[in-house]
Amino acid sequence: MGETGTILVEVFFQTISYWWVIIPTIFLGLIVGGVPGFSAANTIIILMPLTLAMDLETGLIFMVSLYCAARMGAGIPAILVNIPGTAGAAATPLDGYPMTKQGRGQQALAMTFVASSLGGLLTTVIALATMPILARVGFYMHSVEMIVVMLFGISLIASIAAQDMVKGLIAGFLGLMIGSIGTDVVYATPRATFGFLELYDGIPLIPALVGLFAVSEAFVIIEKRLIITDDARKAMATPSWHATFEGASIALKRWWHIAWTSVIGLIIGVIPGAGASIASFVAYQQSRSFSKTPEAYGTGHPEGLIAPESANNGVTSGTLVPLLVLGIPGGATAAIMLVVMQFHGVSFGPSLFENNPKVGYGMFMAMAVSYLFMMFTILPLSRYMSRVTTVPTIYLAPMIISFTLVGAFVPREYMFDMYLALAFGVLGYVARRTGYHVAAILIGVILGPLLERYFLWSLKKSDGDIMVLFSSTLGNVLWVCLVLSIVLPIWFEMRRKRREIVTQ
C-alpha cells in the first residue's frame, strides 16, 4: 500500500471516531433540508461562531455532514407532501409524490435514502480517484458549453409537454417569461419589475419554489380529507418493514442507474455556480430520454425518483473539488467552508494534499463516512416518516402553509417574499386545476435566467456573432449529445411501434 493509501486508511478510521459529531449532525441536516427556505448554507452561517470555536477537523466534519444530510433531507417533504426542501429536490416530486398518493410513500422514501447514499458515496470515491482531471472541468466549461448544459435541463419541458403539447409548452414559456423579470444582465435595465425594488435581482428562487409546489399543493389537498386514498390508509394501519425492504431492494437492483445519474451530478457539481437544481433536472431528462418506458415517468416510476436524487447527492462531492484544488467554491455551502478553512490558516491548491493531506482527504472521507452512517441511521426511519400522509388535511394544509411562508421569508428576510410565495401559490393552484404542469413553470423560472446570462455573455465576447455557439470543440460535442438525447428516444419509440404493427 502506497503512502496515499496509508493516509486514506488512517483518515477513514479517524473520521469514524467522530461518530458523536456525525450522527447528531445528520439528524439536524435532515430537519434543515426538509424545511423549505432553510439550507445547509444558511444553517452553517447561523452556527458560524460555534464552527469557528471548534478545532479545524471537528468543524469540517460537522459542516460536511450537515451538507450531505440536508441534501438528502430535501427529498423527504418532496415525496410525502409535494414540497421540495431545496431547489435541488425540485425534480423529486415528479415521481415521488405520485408514489405517495398510491400509498407507497414508505417505499419511495427507502428508495430515496438508498439512491442518495449510494450516489453520494460513489461520487465521493470517484472524486478522490479523479480529482486532478475533475479540477480542469471548470476551466473548459465556458459560457458556450454552459448554454448546452442549460438546454439539457430545459429540454425536460418538452418531455413534460409530451403528455399535452400545447399546455406543456405554454407552462414552460410562462416560466421562462417569469424568469426574465429583473434587471437585464448586460445593461442592468429593469424588466417587468412594476416598480418593486425587491424584484430587481430577479424572481427569488425560494418563494417561487415553495409557492408553485407547497402553497399550491396545500390549496389542492385541503379539498380532500387525506392525501392518500382510504385503501392506502387502511394498508398503512398495520405498519411493517416490508415496504422499507422492498424500496431498498428496488433501488439496489437499479445500481447502474444510480451510478450514471450520480456521475452527472458530480460533473455538474464541479462547475462553479451550476448547482444541484441543474443536475437533478438534467439527470431526470436523460433518465427519461433513454428509458424503455418513458411514458411511465410522472406516474410513480422508480427510475424517475432515483435519477434526480442520485444526481442531487452526487453534486456534494463535486463542489469540493474546485474548492480544495483551486480555492474556488463550487456553491454557497462550499464558499462558507472556504471562510472557515481560511480562518484556520489552510492554504488551497494541489500543495494542500502534500502539506496537509489529512485536511484535503479528510473532507472527502467525512463525506463518505456521513453517507455510510446515513444509510443505516435514516433508512429505518422511512417506516415512521411515511405516517405523515395519514394526517387529515385540515391539520396538514395550515401547517404546510405556515412552514413554507416562514421558509420564503428566511433567505432575504423580506415580507415581500412571503406575499410573492402566496402569489405563486395561487398561480400553481390555477395551473394544477386547469391541467398545466407546475414543474414546467419552475424549470423555466430556474434555468431561464441562467440560459439568458450565458447566451448574452457569449454574444458579447463574439461581438454579436451567433456562430460563437459552435466555436468550441467541447461545446460541439455537447451539442451532438443534446441532439442525440432528443432524437434517439424518438427513433427508438418509432421502431418499437413499427415492430408492434408488424407483429399484429
Coordinates of C-alpha atoms in Angstrom, one line a residue:
M1 CA 0.0 0.0 0.0
G2 CA 1.4 3.4 -1.0
E3 CA 1.8 6.5 1.1
T4 CA -1.5 7.9 -0.1
G5 CA -3.4 4.6 0.7
T6 CA -2.0 4.6 4.2
I7 CA -3.1 8.2 4.7
L8 CA -6.6 7.4 3.4
V9 CA -7.0 4.4 5.8
E10 CA -5.8 6.4 8.7
V11 CA -8.1 9.3 7.9
F12 CA -11.0 6.9 7.4
F13 CA -10.7 5.4 10.9
Q14 CA -10.0 8.8 12.4
T15 CA -13.2 10.2 10.8
I16 CA -15.3 7.2 12.2
S17 CA -14.1 8.1 15.7
Y18 CA -16.1 11.4 15.3
W19 CA -19.4 9.5 15.2
W20 CA -20.6 11.6 18.1
V21 CA -20.4 14.7 15.8
I22 CA -21.6 13.0 12.6
I23 CA -24.8 11.3 13.9
P24 CA -26.4 14.3 15.6
T25 CA -25.5 16.5 12.7
I26 CA -27.1 14.1 10.2
F27 CA -30.5 14.5 12.1
L28 CA -30.0 18.2 12.2
G29 CA -29.3 18.2 8.5
L30 CA -32.5 16.2 7.8
I31 CA -34.6 18.8 9.6
V32 CA -32.8 21.7 7.9
G33 CA -33.1 20.2 4.4
G34 CA -36.7 19.3 5.0
V35 CA -37.9 22.8 5.7
P36 CA -38.3 24.9 2.5
G37 CA -36.2 28.0 2.6
F38 CA -33.6 26.6 5.1
S39 CA -30.4 25.0 3.8
A40 CA -27.0 23.8 4.9
A41 CA -25.5 27.2 3.8
N42 CA -27.7 29.5 6.0
T43 CA -27.6 27.0 8.9
I44 CA -23.8 26.9 8.9
I45 CA -23.8 30.7 8.8
I46 CA -26.1 30.8 11.8
L47 CA -23.8 28.4 13.6
M48 CA -20.6 30.1 12.4
P49 CA -19.4 31.1 15.9
L50 CA -19.7 27.5 17.0
T51 CA -17.9 26.2 13.9
L52 CA -15.0 28.7 14.3
A53 CA -14.7 27.8 18.0
M54 CA -14.2 24.1 17.1
D55 CA -10.8 22.7 16.0
L56 CA -10.4 22.5 12.3
E57 CA -11.0 18.8 11.9
T58 CA -14.2 18.8 14.0
G59 CA -15.6 21.9 12.3
L60 CA -15.0 20.4 8.8
I61 CA -16.7 17.1 9.7
F62 CA -19.6 19.0 11.2
M63 CA -20.1 21.1 8.0
V64 CA -19.7 18.3 5.6
S65 CA -22.1 16.0 7.5
L66 CA -24.7 18.8 7.6
Y67 CA -24.3 19.5 3.9
C68 CA -24.8 15.9 2.9
A69 CA -27.7 15.3 5.3
A70 CA -29.5 18.5 4.2
R71 CA -29.2 17.3 0.5
M72 CA -30.9 14.0 1.4
G73 CA -33.5 15.7 3.8
A74 CA -34.8 17.9 1.0
G75 CA -36.3 14.9 -0.7
I76 CA -38.5 13.8 2.2
P77 CA -41.2 16.6 2.0
A78 CA -40.9 16.4 -1.8
I79 CA -42.0 12.8 -1.7
L80 CA -44.6 13.0 1.1
V81 CA -46.3 16.3 0.6
N82 CA -45.0 17.5 -2.8
I83 CA -42.8 20.2 -1.3
P84 CA -39.1 20.2 -2.3
G85 CA -37.0 21.3 0.6
T86 CA -34.4 22.9 -1.7
A87 CA -34.2 23.7 -5.5
G88 CA -32.0 20.6 -5.8
A89 CA -35.0 18.4 -5.0
A90 CA -37.4 20.2 -7.4
A91 CA -37.5 17.2 -9.8
T92 CA -38.1 14.6 -7.0
P93 CA -41.9 15.1 -6.6
L94 CA -42.4 14.3 -10.3
D95 CA -42.4 10.6 -9.5
G96 CA -42.0 10.6 -5.7
Y97 CA -45.3 12.3 -4.9
P98 CA -47.4 10.0 -7.2
M99 CA -45.9 7.0 -5.3
T100 CA -47.1 8.6 -2.0
K101 CA -50.6 9.1 -3.3
Q102 CA -50.6 5.4 -4.3
G103 CA -49.8 4.5 -0.7
R104 CA -46.2 3.7 -1.5
G105 CA -44.6 6.6 0.5
Q106 CA -42.6 4.3 2.7
Q107 CA -41.2 2.5 -0.3
A108 CA -40.4 5.8 -2.1
L109 CA -38.5 7.1 1.0
A110 CA -36.5 3.9 1.3
M111 CA -35.6 4.1 -2.4
T112 CA -34.6 7.8 -2.0
F113 CA -32.4 7.1 1.0
V114 CA -30.6 4.2 -0.7
A115 CA -30.1 6.0 -4.0
S116 CA -28.9 9.2 -2.2
S117 CA -26.5 7.4 0.0
L118 CA -25.1 5.2 -2.8
G119 CA -24.9 8.1 -5.3
G120 CA -23.1 10.3 -2.8
L121 CA -20.8 7.5 -1.7
L122 CA -19.9 6.5 -5.2
T123 CA -19.2 10.0 -6.4
T124 CA -17.1 10.7 -3.4
V125 CA -14.9 7.8 -4.3
I126 CA -14.7 8.8 -7.9
A127 CA -13.9 12.4 -6.9
L128 CA -11.0 11.2 -4.8
A129 CA -9.7 9.0 -7.6
T130 CA -10.0 11.5 -10.4
M131 CA -9.5 14.8 -8.7
P132 CA -6.8 16.2 -11.0
I133 CA -9.0 15.6 -14.0
L134 CA -12.2 16.9 -12.5
A135 CA -10.5 20.1 -11.3
R136 CA -9.9 21.0 -15.0
V137 CA -13.6 20.7 -15.9
G138 CA -14.3 24.2 -14.6
F139 CA -11.7 25.6 -16.9
Y140 CA -13.2 24.1 -20.0
M141 CA -16.8 24.9 -19.2
H142 CA -17.3 28.4 -20.5
S143 CA -20.4 30.3 -21.4
V144 CA -20.9 28.4 -24.7
E145 CA -20.7 25.0 -23.0
M146 CA -23.0 26.1 -20.2
I147 CA -25.7 27.1 -22.7
V148 CA -25.8 23.5 -23.9
V149 CA -25.9 22.2 -20.3
M150 CA -28.9 24.6 -19.6
L151 CA -30.6 23.3 -22.7
F152 CA -30.3 19.7 -21.4
G153 CA -32.4 20.8 -18.4
I154 CA -34.8 22.9 -20.4
S155 CA -35.4 20.1 -22.8
L156 CA -37.2 18.4 -19.9
I157 CA -40.1 20.8 -20.6
A158 CA -40.5 19.0 -24.0
S159 CA -40.7 15.7 -22.1
I160 CA -43.4 17.1 -19.8
A161 CA -45.2 18.6 -22.8
A162 CA -45.4 15.2 -24.4
Q163 CA -48.4 14.5 -22.3
D164 CA -50.2 17.6 -23.5
M165 CA -48.0 19.5 -26.0
V166 CA -49.9 22.8 -26.0
K167 CA -50.3 23.1 -22.2
G168 CA -46.8 21.9 -21.5
L169 CA -45.2 24.4 -23.8
I170 CA -47.4 27.2 -22.5
A171 CA -46.3 26.4 -19.0
G172 CA -42.7 26.2 -20.0
F173 CA -42.7 29.6 -21.8
L174 CA -44.6 31.2 -18.9
G175 CA -41.8 30.1 -16.6
L176 CA -39.2 31.5 -19.0
M177 CA -41.1 34.8 -19.1
I178 CA -41.3 34.9 -15.3
G179 CA -37.6 34.1 -15.1
S180 CA -36.8 37.2 -17.2
I181 CA -38.2 39.5 -14.6
G182 CA -35.5 41.7 -13.0
T183 CA -32.6 43.7 -14.4
D184 CA -31.1 42.6 -17.7
V185 CA -27.6 41.1 -17.5
V186 CA -25.7 43.4 -19.8
Y187 CA -27.2 46.9 -19.3
A188 CA -29.0 46.4 -15.9
T189 CA -32.3 47.7 -17.4
P190 CA -35.3 46.8 -15.2
R191 CA -37.8 44.5 -16.9
A192 CA -41.3 43.8 -15.6
T193 CA -40.4 44.8 -12.0
F194 CA -43.5 47.1 -11.7
G195 CA -41.5 49.4 -9.5
F196 CA -40.8 46.8 -6.9
L197 CA -37.1 47.1 -5.8
E198 CA -37.3 43.5 -4.4
L199 CA -37.6 42.2 -8.0
Y200 CA -34.5 44.0 -9.3
D201 CA -32.4 40.9 -8.6
G202 CA -34.9 38.7 -10.4
I203 CA -37.5 36.4 -9.1
P204 CA -36.1 34.9 -5.8
L205 CA -36.0 31.1 -6.2
I206 CA -37.3 30.0 -2.8
P207 CA -40.6 31.9 -2.8
A208 CA -41.2 30.6 -6.4
L209 CA -40.3 27.1 -5.4
V210 CA -42.5 26.9 -2.2
G211 CA -45.3 28.8 -3.9
L212 CA -45.6 26.7 -7.0
F213 CA -45.2 23.4 -5.1
A214 CA -46.0 23.8 -1.4
V215 CA -48.7 26.5 -1.2
S216 CA -50.5 25.4 -4.3
E217 CA -50.4 21.8 -3.0
A218 CA -51.9 22.9 0.3
F219 CA -54.7 24.6 -1.6
V220 CA -55.3 21.3 -3.5
I221 CA -55.2 18.8 -0.7
I222 CA -57.4 20.9 1.6
E223 CA -60.3 20.0 -0.7
K224 CA -59.7 16.3 0.2
R225 CA -59.8 14.6 3.6
L226 CA -56.5 12.8 3.1
I227 CA -53.5 12.9 0.7
I228 CA -53.7 9.2 0.2
T229 CA -56.8 7.0 -0.6
D230 CA -58.8 5.3 2.1
D231 CA -57.5 1.9 0.8
A232 CA -53.9 3.0 1.1
R233 CA -54.6 4.3 4.6
K234 CA -56.0 1.0 5.7
A235 CA -53.0 -0.7 4.3
M236 CA -50.8 1.6 6.4
A237 CA -52.8 1.0 9.5
T238 CA -50.6 -2.1 10.3
P239 CA -47.0 -0.8 10.0
S240 CA -44.4 -3.2 8.7
W241 CA -40.9 -3.2 7.5
H242 CA -41.8 -4.9 4.2
A243 CA -42.2 -1.7 2.2
T244 CA -38.8 -0.4 3.5
F245 CA -37.0 -3.5 2.4
E246 CA -38.9 -3.6 -0.9
G247 CA -38.0 0.0 -1.6
A248 CA -34.3 -0.6 -0.8
S249 CA -34.3 -3.7 -2.9
I250 CA -35.8 -1.8 -5.9
A251 CA -33.1 0.8 -5.6
L252 CA -30.2 -1.7 -5.3
K253 CA -31.5 -3.6 -8.4
R254 CA -31.1 -0.3 -10.3
W255 CA -27.5 0.2 -9.1
W256 CA -26.3 1.1 -12.6
H257 CA -29.0 3.8 -12.9
I258 CA -27.8 5.2 -9.6
A259 CA -24.2 5.1 -10.8
W260 CA -24.5 7.0 -14.1
T261 CA -27.0 9.6 -12.8
S262 CA -24.9 10.4 -9.8
V263 CA -21.9 10.9 -12.1
I264 CA -24.0 13.6 -14.0
G265 CA -24.4 15.3 -10.6
L266 CA -20.6 15.0 -9.9
I267 CA -19.6 16.6 -13.2
I268 CA -22.1 19.4 -12.9
G269 CA -21.2 20.0 -9.3
V270 CA -17.6 20.6 -10.3
I271 CA -18.7 23.6 -12.4
P272 CA -18.8 26.7 -10.0
G273 CA -22.3 28.1 -9.9
A274 CA -24.1 25.3 -11.7
G275 CA -25.8 23.7 -8.7
A276 CA -28.0 20.8 -7.8
S277 CA -31.1 22.1 -9.4
I278 CA -29.5 21.8 -12.9
A279 CA -28.0 18.4 -12.1
S280 CA -31.4 16.9 -10.9
F281 CA -33.3 18.2 -14.0
V282 CA -30.6 17.1 -16.4
A283 CA -30.4 13.6 -14.8
Y284 CA -34.2 13.3 -14.9
Q285 CA -34.3 14.3 -18.5
Q286 CA -31.6 11.9 -19.5
S287 CA -33.1 9.1 -17.5
R288 CA -36.5 9.6 -19.2
S289 CA -35.0 10.0 -22.7
F290 CA -33.1 6.7 -22.6
S291 CA -35.8 4.7 -20.7
K292 CA -37.6 1.8 -22.3
T293 CA -40.8 3.1 -20.7
P294 CA -40.7 6.9 -20.9
E295 CA -44.5 7.0 -20.6
A296 CA -44.2 5.7 -17.0
Y297 CA -42.4 8.8 -15.8
G298 CA -44.6 11.1 -13.8
T299 CA -46.8 8.2 -12.6
G300 CA -44.6 7.0 -9.8
H301 CA -41.8 5.3 -11.7
P302 CA -38.8 4.2 -9.6
E303 CA -36.2 5.4 -12.0
G304 CA -37.9 8.8 -12.2
L305 CA -37.3 9.1 -8.4
I306 CA -33.8 7.6 -8.3
A307 CA -32.3 9.7 -11.1
P308 CA -32.8 13.2 -9.5
E309 CA -31.9 12.1 -6.0
S310 CA -28.7 10.4 -7.1
A311 CA -27.7 13.4 -9.1
N312 CA -28.6 15.8 -6.3
N313 CA -26.3 14.0 -3.9
G314 CA -23.6 13.5 -6.5
V315 CA -23.2 17.3 -6.6
T316 CA -21.9 17.4 -3.0
S317 CA -18.5 15.8 -3.7
G318 CA -18.3 17.8 -7.0
T319 CA -18.5 21.2 -5.2
L320 CA -15.5 20.3 -3.0
V321 CA -13.1 19.6 -5.9
P322 CA -12.7 23.2 -7.2
L323 CA -12.7 24.4 -3.6
L324 CA -9.7 22.2 -2.5
V325 CA -7.7 22.0 -5.7
L326 CA -8.2 25.6 -7.0
G327 CA -9.6 27.5 -4.0
I328 CA -12.8 28.3 -6.0
P329 CA -16.0 27.3 -4.1
G330 CA -18.5 25.3 -6.2
G331 CA -21.5 26.5 -4.4
A332 CA -22.8 28.6 -1.4
T333 CA -22.0 25.9 1.2
A334 CA -18.5 25.4 -0.2
A335 CA -18.0 29.2 0.0
I336 CA -18.7 29.1 3.7
M337 CA -16.3 26.2 4.2
L338 CA -13.7 28.3 2.4
V339 CA -14.1 31.0 5.0
V340 CA -13.8 28.6 7.9
M341 CA -10.7 27.0 6.4
Q342 CA -9.1 30.3 5.7
F343 CA -9.8 31.3 9.4
H344 CA -7.7 28.3 10.4
G345 CA -4.9 29.2 8.0
V346 CA -5.4 26.5 5.4
S347 CA -3.8 27.2 2.0
F348 CA -5.6 25.8 -1.1
G349 CA -4.2 24.2 -4.3
P350 CA -2.5 21.0 -5.2
S351 CA 0.0 21.6 -2.4
L352 CA -2.8 21.1 0.2
F353 CA -2.7 17.3 -0.4
E354 CA 1.0 17.3 0.1
N355 CA 1.4 19.7 3.0
N356 CA -1.9 18.9 4.8
P357 CA -3.3 15.7 3.4
K358 CA -5.5 15.0 6.4
V359 CA -7.5 18.1 5.7
G360 CA -7.6 17.6 1.9
Y361 CA -8.5 13.9 2.0
G362 CA -10.3 14.3 5.3
M363 CA -13.2 16.3 3.8
F364 CA -13.9 13.6 1.2
M365 CA -13.6 10.9 3.8
A366 CA -16.0 12.8 6.1
M367 CA -18.5 12.9 3.2
A368 CA -18.0 9.1 2.6
V369 CA -18.5 8.2 6.3
S370 CA -21.5 10.5 6.5
Y371 CA -23.2 8.7 3.6
L372 CA -22.4 5.3 5.2
F373 CA -23.9 6.4 8.5
M374 CA -27.0 7.8 6.8
M375 CA -27.6 4.5 5.0
F376 CA -28.1 2.8 8.4
T377 CA -29.5 5.5 10.6
I378 CA -32.0 7.1 8.2
L379 CA -33.3 4.1 6.2
P380 CA -35.2 2.6 9.2
L381 CA -37.0 6.0 9.7
S382 CA -38.9 5.7 6.4
R383 CA -41.4 3.5 8.2
Y384 CA -42.3 6.3 10.6
M385 CA -41.9 9.3 8.3
S386 CA -44.4 7.9 5.8
R387 CA -47.1 8.2 8.6
V388 CA -47.3 11.9 7.9
T389 CA -49.6 11.1 4.9
T390 CA -52.2 9.7 7.3
V391 CA -52.7 13.1 9.0
P392 CA -56.0 14.8 7.9
T393 CA -55.5 17.6 5.5
I394 CA -57.4 20.1 7.7
Y395 CA -54.4 20.0 10.0
L396 CA -51.7 19.3 7.4
A397 CA -52.5 22.1 5.0
P398 CA -52.3 25.0 7.5
M399 CA -49.0 23.6 8.8
I400 CA -47.6 23.4 5.3
I401 CA -48.5 27.0 4.5
S402 CA -47.1 28.3 7.8
F403 CA -43.8 26.5 7.5
T404 CA -43.3 27.4 3.8
L405 CA -44.1 31.1 4.3
V406 CA -41.5 31.2 7.0
G407 CA -39.1 29.4 4.7
A408 CA -39.9 32.0 1.9
F409 CA -39.0 34.8 4.4
V410 CA -35.7 33.4 5.7
P411 CA -33.3 33.7 2.8
R412 CA -33.7 37.5 2.2
E413 CA -35.8 38.4 5.3
Y414 CA -38.3 40.4 3.1
M415 CA -42.0 40.3 3.9
F416 CA -42.4 40.8 0.2
D417 CA -41.1 37.3 -0.4
M418 CA -44.0 35.9 1.7
Y419 CA -46.6 37.7 -0.4
L420 CA -44.7 36.5 -3.5
A421 CA -44.9 32.9 -2.3
L422 CA -48.7 33.3 -1.9
A423 CA -48.9 34.7 -5.4
F424 CA -47.0 31.8 -6.9
G425 CA -49.2 29.5 -4.8
V426 CA -52.3 30.9 -6.5
L427 CA -50.6 30.6 -9.9
G428 CA -49.7 27.0 -9.1
Y429 CA -53.2 26.2 -7.9
V430 CA -54.8 27.6 -11.1
A431 CA -52.2 25.7 -13.2
R432 CA -53.0 22.4 -11.4
R433 CA -56.7 22.8 -11.7
T434 CA -56.5 23.6 -15.4
G435 CA -54.1 20.8 -16.3
Y436 CA -50.8 22.8 -16.6
H437 CA -47.7 21.2 -15.1
V438 CA -46.1 23.4 -12.4
A439 CA -42.8 21.6 -12.9
A440 CA -42.5 23.0 -16.4
I441 CA -43.1 26.5 -15.0
L442 CA -40.4 26.0 -12.3
I443 CA -37.9 24.8 -14.9
G444 CA -38.3 28.0 -16.8
V445 CA -38.0 30.1 -13.7
I446 CA -34.8 28.4 -12.6
L447 CA -33.0 27.8 -15.8
G448 CA -34.3 30.6 -18.0
P449 CA -32.2 33.4 -16.3
L450 CA -29.1 31.2 -16.4
L451 CA -29.5 30.5 -20.1
E452 CA -30.0 34.2 -20.9
R453 CA -26.9 35.1 -18.9
Y454 CA -24.6 32.6 -20.6
F455 CA -26.1 33.4 -24.0
L456 CA -25.6 37.2 -23.7
W457 CA -22.1 36.7 -22.4
S458 CA -21.3 34.6 -25.4
L459 CA -22.7 37.2 -27.8
K460 CA -20.9 40.0 -26.0
K461 CA -17.5 38.2 -26.3
S462 CA -18.1 37.5 -30.0
D463 CA -19.4 41.0 -31.0
G464 CA -22.8 39.5 -31.7
D465 CA -21.7 36.6 -33.9
I466 CA -24.3 33.8 -33.3
M467 CA -21.8 31.2 -34.7
V468 CA -19.9 31.5 -31.4
L469 CA -22.3 28.9 -30.1
F470 CA -20.5 26.4 -32.4
S471 CA -16.9 27.7 -31.9
S472 CA -15.9 25.3 -29.1
T473 CA -14.8 21.7 -29.6
L474 CA -16.3 20.6 -26.3
G475 CA -19.4 22.7 -27.0
N476 CA -19.9 21.0 -30.3
V477 CA -19.6 17.6 -28.6
L478 CA -22.2 18.6 -26.1
W479 CA -24.5 19.9 -29.0
V480 CA -24.2 16.5 -30.6
C481 CA -25.0 14.8 -27.3
L482 CA -28.0 17.1 -26.8
V483 CA -29.4 16.3 -30.3
L484 CA -28.8 12.6 -29.8
S485 CA -30.5 12.6 -26.4
I486 CA -33.6 14.1 -28.0
V487 CA -33.6 12.3 -31.4
L488 CA -32.6 8.7 -30.3
P489 CA -35.6 8.2 -27.9
I490 CA -38.0 9.3 -30.6
W491 CA -36.3 7.0 -33.1
F492 CA -36.4 4.0 -30.6
E493 CA -40.1 4.7 -30.0
M494 CA -40.9 4.8 -33.7
R495 CA -39.0 1.4 -34.1
R496 CA -41.0 0.0 -31.2
K497 CA -44.3 1.0 -32.6
R498 CA -43.3 -0.3 -36.1
R499 CA -42.4 -3.7 -34.5
E500 CA -45.8 -3.8 -32.8
I501 CA -47.6 -3.1 -36.0
V502 CA -45.6 -5.9 -37.8
T503 CA -46.3 -8.5 -35.0
Q504 CA -50.0 -7.7 -35.2

